[in-house]
Amino acid sequence: MPFGYVSPEQEMRDKADFARKGIARGRSVVVLQYENGILFVAPNASRALHKISEIYDRIGFAAVGKYNEFEALRLGGIRYADINGYTYDRSDVTARGLANLYAQSLGMVFTESRKPYEVEIVVAEVGDGPEDDQIYRLTFDGSVADEHGFVAMGGVADAVAGRLKDRFREGMALPEALDAALAALTEPGGERPPVSQLEVAVLDRTRYHRKFQRLTGPRLERLIAEGGSGRPAPTGEPPAEGGADTPATAPEGDIDTGSES
């Protein structure tokens, strides 16, 4: 046996451990269904580097890990969606197709590169009804899981998922779903992140054409207040005109192109 030989099994284990440790250093992201669509919530103190984004008309993207790595995946997904939507039909662009694309890319990097991607991602597509929603979680080695109801990834994902399981129920209104997500992302006895350090978006099935919308500013504050109080919050301010191009408020200090987020 040559000096320095490492068995393929040991090499795969080392790569997996390396990727898991990198992902765990970031902050968790929560994706969950509510009555009118799919909600994305992430603590994020960066105003420019998003962990949650739109991919196509009905499809959203969320990620944790190395920003430069998941941003490359996001851009590749947008190119795939644009080309297929233009060449065939917009309805031919699906979360399942994107999940397959990402699985192939992540799997190839994991097996052929010395360094795997330190990322986990979620690709979600909102349907005409809750039963038609699709949520796919992809890990660093290209594994795909078809999730139902909710998913938590990054950071202490198991603890976050456990807290979310206690609060989640099907058909929640948006304020209630947001309150459940924030409670899950907050350590017991800890303080919730301020609005200025949250990145929140929805895929809203009631919107025409483009379903993705960022929730920011006064509108996000009212939703948080309503979810926490269990009753409608005061509506003295006009609702924000959100849209796919509305900038995310505040997001996440541990994002940069060379560190985990």
mmCIF file of C-alpha atoms in Angstrom:
data_model
loop_
_atom_site.group_PDB
_atom_site.id
_atom_site.type_symbol
_atom_site.label_atom_id
_atom_site.label_comp_id
_atom_site.label_asym_id
_atom_site.label_seq_id
_atom_site.Cartn_x
_atom_site.Cartn_y
_atom_site.Cartn_z
ATOM 1 C CA MET A 1 0.000 0.000 0.000
ATOM 2 C CA PRO A 2 1.578 3.348 -1.004
ATOM 3 C CA PHE A 3 2.489 5.841 1.705
ATOM 4 C CA GLY A 4 -0.303 8.319 2.421
ATOM 5 C CA TYR A 5 -3.022 6.129 0.928
ATOM 6 C CA VAL A 6 -6.552 6.968 2.061
ATOM 7 C CA SER A 7 -9.392 4.587 1.290
ATOM 8 C CA PRO A 8 -12.310 5.958 -0.730
ATOM 9 C CA GLU A 9 -14.642 5.324 2.214
ATOM 10 C CA GLN A 10 -12.445 7.349 4.582
ATOM 11 C CA GLU A 11 -12.078 10.139 2.032
ATOM 12 C CA MET A 12 -15.870 10.423 1.682
ATOM 13 C CA ARG A 13 -16.301 10.477 5.460
ATOM 14 C CA ASP A 14 -13.667 13.199 5.819
ATOM 15 C CA LYS A 15 -15.340 15.309 3.129
ATOM 16 C CA ALA A 16 -18.747 14.888 4.749
ATOM 17 C CA ASP A 17 -17.426 15.853 8.192
ATOM 18 C CA PHE A 18 -15.694 18.894 6.718
ATOM 19 C CA ALA A 19 -18.864 20.077 4.982
ATOM 20 C CA ARG A 20 -21.094 19.487 8.022
ATOM 21 C CA LYS A 21 -18.778 21.485 10.294
ATOM 22 C CA GLY A 22 -18.744 24.396 7.864
ATOM 23 C CA ILE A 23 -22.525 24.427 7.524
ATOM 24 C CA ALA A 24 -23.056 24.170 11.290
ATOM 25 C CA ARG A 25 -21.083 27.378 11.861
ATOM 26 C CA GLY A 26 -23.779 29.407 10.098
ATOM 27 C CA ARG A 27 -27.194 30.455 11.322
ATOM 28 C CA SER A 28 -30.271 28.370 10.688
ATOM 29 C CA VAL A 29 -32.864 29.048 8.007
ATOM 30 C CA VAL A 30 -36.500 27.961 8.284
ATOM 31 C CA VAL A 31 -38.880 27.250 5.403
ATOM 32 C CA LEU A 32 -42.493 26.346 6.152
ATOM 33 C CA GLN A 33 -45.928 26.225 4.594
ATOM 34 C CA TYR A 34 -48.734 28.541 5.625
ATOM 35 C CA GLU A 35 -52.302 28.839 4.375
ATOM 36 C CA ASN A 36 -51.515 30.933 1.278
ATOM 37 C CA GLY A 37 -48.060 29.709 0.360
ATOM 38 C CA ILE A 38 -44.540 29.112 1.627
ATOM 39 C CA LEU A 39 -42.634 31.263 4.147
ATOM 40 C CA PHE A 40 -38.834 31.718 4.329
ATOM 41 C CA VAL A 41 -37.195 33.159 7.465
ATOM 42 C CA ALA A 42 -33.490 33.697 8.162
ATOM 43 C CA PRO A 43 -31.520 35.780 10.664
ATOM 44 C CA ASN A 44 -29.326 37.897 8.389
ATOM 45 C CA ALA A 45 -27.564 41.168 9.187
ATOM 46 C CA SER A 46 -26.365 41.902 5.646
ATOM 47 C CA ARG A 47 -28.404 44.309 3.543
ATOM 48 C CA ALA A 48 -26.913 43.138 0.253
ATOM 49 C CA LEU A 49 -26.041 39.441 0.493
ATOM 50 C CA HIS A 50 -29.246 37.447 0.545
ATOM 51 C CA LYS A 51 -29.792 33.916 1.791
ATOM 52 C CA ILE A 52 -33.331 33.886 0.355
ATOM 53 C CA SER A 53 -34.048 34.662 -3.295
ATOM 54 C CA GLU A 54 -36.432 34.207 -6.198
ATOM 55 C CA ILE A 55 -35.495 31.705 -8.900
ATOM 56 C CA TYR A 56 -38.569 31.897 -11.139
ATOM 57 C CA ASP A 57 -42.252 32.833 -11.161
ATOM 58 C CA ARG A 58 -43.360 30.322 -8.505
ATOM 59 C CA ILE A 59 -40.001 29.126 -7.214
ATOM 60 C CA GLY A 60 -37.897 30.341 -4.286
ATOM 61 C CA PHE A 61 -34.400 29.478 -3.056
ATOM 62 C CA ALA A 62 -32.906 29.479 0.444
ATOM 63 C CA ALA A 63 -29.401 28.485 1.492
ATOM 64 C CA VAL A 64 -26.914 28.255 4.348
ATOM 65 C CA GLY A 65 -23.167 27.852 4.226
ATOM 66 C CA LYS A 66 -20.484 29.556 2.153
ATOM 67 C CA TYR A 67 -22.025 32.537 0.395
ATOM 68 C CA ASN A 68 -19.854 32.344 -2.723
ATOM 69 C CA GLU A 69 -20.727 28.679 -3.175
ATOM 70 C CA PHE A 70 -24.492 28.893 -2.794
ATOM 71 C CA GLU A 71 -24.582 32.110 -4.825
ATOM 72 C CA ALA A 72 -22.971 30.244 -7.729
ATOM 73 C CA LEU A 73 -25.668 27.582 -7.416
ATOM 74 C CA ARG A 74 -28.415 30.209 -7.312
ATOM 75 C CA LEU A 75 -27.165 31.927 -10.460
ATOM 76 C CA GLY A 76 -26.871 28.582 -12.241
ATOM 77 C CA GLY A 77 -30.479 27.818 -11.307
ATOM 78 C CA ILE A 78 -31.669 31.158 -12.678
ATOM 79 C CA ARG A 79 -29.879 30.542 -15.990
ATOM 80 C CA TYR A 80 -31.414 27.057 -16.192
ATOM 81 C CA ALA A 81 -34.894 28.432 -15.471
ATOM 82 C CA ASP A 82 -34.608 31.287 -17.983
ATOM 83 C CA ILE A 83 -33.324 29.074 -20.788
ATOM 84 C CA ASN A 84 -35.930 26.357 -20.277
ATOM 85 C CA GLY A 85 -38.772 28.825 -19.799
ATOM 86 C CA TYR A 86 -37.829 30.609 -23.019
ATOM 87 C CA THR A 87 -37.119 27.472 -25.066
ATOM 88 C CA TYR A 88 -40.180 25.509 -23.994
ATOM 89 C CA ASP A 89 -42.808 26.989 -21.681
ATOM 90 C CA ARG A 90 -42.721 28.778 -18.343
ATOM 91 C CA SER A 91 -44.745 25.941 -16.813
ATOM 92 C CA ASP A 92 -41.929 23.531 -17.710
ATOM 93 C CA VAL A 93 -39.669 25.173 -15.114
ATOM 94 C CA THR A 94 -40.290 23.286 -11.865
ATOM 95 C CA ALA A 95 -38.714 22.939 -8.434
ATOM 96 C CA ARG A 96 -38.215 19.232 -9.156
ATOM 97 C CA GLY A 97 -36.185 20.020 -12.271
ATOM 98 C CA LEU A 98 -34.074 22.529 -10.364
ATOM 99 C CA ALA A 99 -33.569 20.058 -7.517
ATOM 100 C CA ASN A 100 -32.301 17.471 -10.007
ATOM 101 C CA LEU A 101 -29.917 20.036 -11.493
ATOM 102 C CA TYR A 102 -28.562 21.019 -8.094
ATOM 103 C CA ALA A 103 -28.261 17.387 -6.997
ATOM 104 C CA GLN A 104 -26.095 16.594 -10.014
ATOM 105 C CA SER A 105 -23.884 19.640 -9.461
ATOM 106 C CA LEU A 106 -23.423 19.048 -5.736
ATOM 107 C CA GLY A 107 -22.841 15.321 -6.200
ATOM 108 C CA MET A 108 -20.196 15.926 -8.868
ATOM 109 C CA VAL A 109 -18.326 18.458 -6.719
ATOM 110 C CA PHE A 110 -18.491 16.155 -3.701
ATOM 111 C CA THR A 111 -17.062 13.119 -5.495
ATOM 112 C CA GLU A 112 -14.583 14.763 -7.866
ATOM 113 C CA SER A 113 -13.273 17.784 -5.958
ATOM 114 C CA ARG A 114 -10.924 17.705 -2.987
ATOM 115 C CA LYS A 115 -13.125 20.240 -1.219
ATOM 116 C CA PRO A 116 -16.926 19.760 -1.166
ATOM 117 C CA TYR A 117 -19.356 22.664 -1.160
ATOM 118 C CA GLU A 118 -20.195 23.758 2.380
ATOM 119 C CA VAL A 119 -23.847 24.418 1.625
ATOM 120 C CA GLU A 120 -27.372 23.211 2.176
ATOM 121 C CA ILE A 121 -30.171 24.585 0.049
ATOM 122 C CA VAL A 122 -33.940 24.476 -0.238
ATOM 123 C CA VAL A 123 -35.808 24.847 -3.525
ATOM 124 C CA ALA A 124 -39.533 25.487 -3.007
ATOM 125 C CA GLU A 125 -42.394 25.864 -5.465
ATOM 126 C CA VAL A 126 -45.819 27.165 -4.508
ATOM 127 C CA GLY A 127 -48.775 25.395 -6.109
ATOM 128 C CA ASP A 128 -52.399 26.286 -6.673
ATOM 129 C CA GLY A 129 -53.235 24.688 -3.311
ATOM 130 C CA PRO A 130 -51.262 23.525 -0.262
ATOM 131 C CA GLU A 131 -51.311 19.942 -1.540
ATOM 132 C CA ASP A 132 -49.464 21.114 -4.663
ATOM 133 C CA ASP A 133 -46.617 22.875 -2.836
ATOM 134 C CA GLN A 134 -43.164 21.353 -3.254
ATOM 135 C CA ILE A 135 -40.195 21.758 -0.901
ATOM 136 C CA TYR A 136 -36.888 20.050 -1.687
ATOM 137 C CA ARG A 137 -33.890 20.071 0.629
ATOM 138 C CA LEU A 138 -30.456 19.363 -0.871
ATOM 139 C CA THR A 139 -27.316 18.636 1.111
ATOM 140 C CA PHE A 140 -23.638 19.081 0.280
ATOM 141 C CA ASP A 141 -23.295 15.614 -1.308
ATOM 142 C CA GLY A 142 -26.248 15.992 -3.674
ATOM 143 C CA SER A 143 -28.769 14.093 -1.562
ATOM 144 C CA VAL A 144 -32.359 15.260 -2.086
ATOM 145 C CA ALA A 145 -35.224 15.095 0.410
ATOM 146 C CA ASP A 146 -38.843 15.889 -0.422
ATOM 147 C CA GLU A 147 -39.993 17.797 2.659
ATOM 148 C CA HIS A 148 -43.550 18.382 3.838
ATOM 149 C CA GLY A 149 -44.752 21.151 6.129
ATOM 150 C CA PHE A 150 -41.453 22.648 7.210
ATOM 151 C CA VAL A 151 -37.682 22.290 7.081
ATOM 152 C CA ALA A 152 -34.810 23.772 9.104
ATOM 153 C CA MET A 153 -31.202 23.747 7.950
ATOM 154 C CA GLY A 154 -27.837 25.114 9.039
ATOM 155 C CA GLY A 155 -26.633 25.984 12.513
ATOM 156 C CA VAL A 156 -28.345 23.860 15.163
ATOM 157 C CA ALA A 157 -30.901 22.562 12.653
ATOM 158 C CA ASP A 158 -32.056 19.619 14.775
ATOM 159 C CA ALA A 159 -32.903 21.838 17.754
ATOM 160 C CA VAL A 160 -34.626 24.395 15.521
ATOM 161 C CA ALA A 161 -36.639 21.670 13.781
ATOM 162 C CA GLY A 162 -37.674 20.248 17.155
ATOM 163 C CA ARG A 163 -38.991 23.615 18.354
ATOM 164 C CA LEU A 164 -40.724 24.216 15.032
ATOM 165 C CA LYS A 165 -42.403 20.797 15.164
ATOM 166 C CA ASP A 166 -44.024 21.764 18.474
ATOM 167 C CA ARG A 167 -45.548 24.903 16.956
ATOM 168 C CA PHE A 168 -46.251 23.994 13.363
ATOM 169 C CA ARG A 169 -49.698 23.064 12.158
ATOM 170 C CA GLU A 170 -51.193 22.941 8.693
ATOM 171 C CA GLY A 171 -53.153 25.946 7.467
ATOM 172 C CA MET A 172 -51.558 28.563 9.711
ATOM 173 C CA ALA A 173 -52.124 32.206 8.832
ATOM 174 C CA LEU A 174 -49.008 34.147 7.857
ATOM 175 C CA PRO A 175 -48.579 35.980 11.209
ATOM 176 C CA GLU A 176 -48.879 32.705 13.107
ATOM 177 C CA ALA A 177 -46.425 30.949 10.787
ATOM 178 C CA LEU A 178 -43.939 33.803 11.153
ATOM 179 C CA ASP A 179 -44.262 33.697 14.931
ATOM 180 C CA ALA A 180 -43.638 29.925 14.901
ATOM 181 C CA ALA A 181 -40.558 30.366 12.714
ATOM 182 C CA LEU A 182 -39.087 33.083 14.928
ATOM 183 C CA ALA A 183 -39.762 31.056 18.062
ATOM 184 C CA ALA A 184 -37.998 28.069 16.507
ATOM 185 C CA LEU A 185 -34.978 30.177 15.518
ATOM 186 C CA THR A 186 -34.636 31.630 19.042
ATOM 187 C CA GLU A 187 -32.848 29.729 21.763
ATOM 188 C CA PRO A 188 -34.996 29.084 24.874
ATOM 189 C CA GLY A 189 -34.738 32.139 27.079
ATOM 190 C CA GLY A 190 -33.040 34.142 24.342
ATOM 191 C CA GLU A 191 -34.177 37.294 22.571
ATOM 192 C CA ARG A 192 -35.568 37.244 19.055
ATOM 193 C CA PRO A 193 -33.547 39.042 16.384
ATOM 194 C CA PRO A 194 -34.724 42.599 15.660
ATOM 195 C CA VAL A 195 -36.557 43.249 12.413
ATOM 196 C CA SER A 196 -33.434 44.936 11.049
ATOM 197 C CA GLN A 197 -31.604 41.599 11.282
ATOM 198 C CA LEU A 198 -34.223 39.398 9.658
ATOM 199 C CA GLU A 199 -34.616 38.307 6.065
ATOM 200 C CA VAL A 200 -38.199 37.210 5.404
ATOM 201 C CA ALA A 201 -39.942 36.342 2.149
ATOM 202 C CA VAL A 202 -42.959 34.411 0.924
ATOM 203 C CA LEU A 203 -44.173 32.562 -2.115
ATOM 204 C CA ASP A 204 -47.767 33.809 -2.047
ATOM 205 C CA ARG A 205 -50.157 31.749 -4.172
ATOM 206 C CA THR A 206 -52.709 34.597 -4.164
ATOM 207 C CA ARG A 207 -50.391 36.949 -6.063
ATOM 208 C CA TYR A 208 -50.680 37.201 -9.831
ATOM 209 C CA HIS A 209 -47.815 35.824 -11.945
ATOM 210 C CA ARG A 210 -44.712 36.337 -9.791
ATOM 211 C CA LYS A 211 -45.363 34.788 -6.400
ATOM 212 C CA PHE A 212 -42.158 35.780 -4.598
ATOM 213 C CA GLN A 213 -42.327 38.764 -2.244
ATOM 214 C CA ARG A 214 -39.960 40.089 0.390
ATOM 215 C CA LEU A 215 -41.470 41.246 3.686
ATOM 216 C CA THR A 216 -39.717 44.259 5.134
ATOM 217 C CA GLY A 217 -40.146 47.370 7.252
ATOM 218 C CA PRO A 218 -43.524 48.328 8.751
ATOM 219 C CA ARG A 219 -45.354 45.436 7.129
ATOM 220 C CA LEU A 220 -42.983 42.887 8.684
ATOM 221 C CA GLU A 221 -43.244 44.633 12.047
ATOM 222 C CA ARG A 222 -47.043 44.438 11.929
ATOM 223 C CA LEU A 223 -46.979 40.740 11.033
ATOM 224 C CA ILE A 224 -44.620 40.002 13.922
ATOM 225 C CA ALA A 225 -46.789 42.000 16.322
ATOM 226 C CA GLU A 226 -49.941 40.288 15.100
ATOM 227 C CA GLY A 227 -48.390 36.839 15.414
ATOM 228 C CA GLY A 228 -47.127 37.547 18.911
ATOM 229 C CA SER A 229 -50.372 39.006 20.198
ATOM 230 C CA GLY A 230 -52.739 36.582 18.505
ATOM 231 C CA ARG A 231 -54.874 39.457 17.215
ATOM 232 C CA PRO A 232 -54.607 41.933 14.346
ATOM 233 C CA ALA A 233 -52.011 44.642 14.861
ATOM 234 C CA PRO A 234 -52.808 48.350 14.368
ATOM 235 C CA THR A 235 -52.839 49.365 10.741
ATOM 236 C CA GLY A 236 -52.050 53.047 10.953
ATOM 237 C CA GLU A 237 -49.407 52.782 8.253
ATOM 238 C CA PRO A 238 -50.117 51.819 4.637
ATOM 239 C CA PRO A 239 -48.972 48.338 3.620
ATOM 240 C CA ALA A 240 -45.586 48.082 1.966
ATOM 241 C CA GLU A 241 -45.561 47.572 -1.762
ATOM 242 C CA GLY A 242 -43.520 44.378 -1.711
ATOM 243 C CA GLY A 243 -42.368 42.565 -4.789
ATOM 244 C CA ALA A 244 -39.728 40.289 -6.158
ATOM 245 C CA ASP A 245 -37.359 43.248 -6.481
ATOM 246 C CA THR A 246 -38.002 44.709 -3.022
ATOM 247 C CA PRO A 247 -34.642 44.742 -1.172
ATOM 248 C CA ALA A 248 -34.331 42.567 1.906
ATOM 249 C CA THR A 249 -34.154 44.435 5.179
ATOM 250 C CA ALA A 250 -31.004 44.153 7.171
ATOM 251 C CA PRO A 251 -29.712 40.551 7.034
ATOM 252 C CA GLU A 252 -26.678 38.720 8.352
ATOM 253 C CA GLY A 253 -23.312 39.561 9.752
ATOM 254 C CA ASP A 254 -21.721 36.195 9.194
ATOM 255 C CA ILE A 255 -22.155 36.353 5.418
ATOM 256 C CA ASP A 256 -19.216 37.104 3.237
ATOM 257 C CA THR A 257 -17.641 35.513 0.211
ATOM 258 C CA GLY A 258 -15.216 33.518 2.272
ATOM 259 C CA SER A 259 -17.137 32.659 5.420
ATOM 260 C CA GLU A 260 -20.192 30.762 6.445
ATOM 261 C CA SER A 261 -23.647 32.283 6.639
#
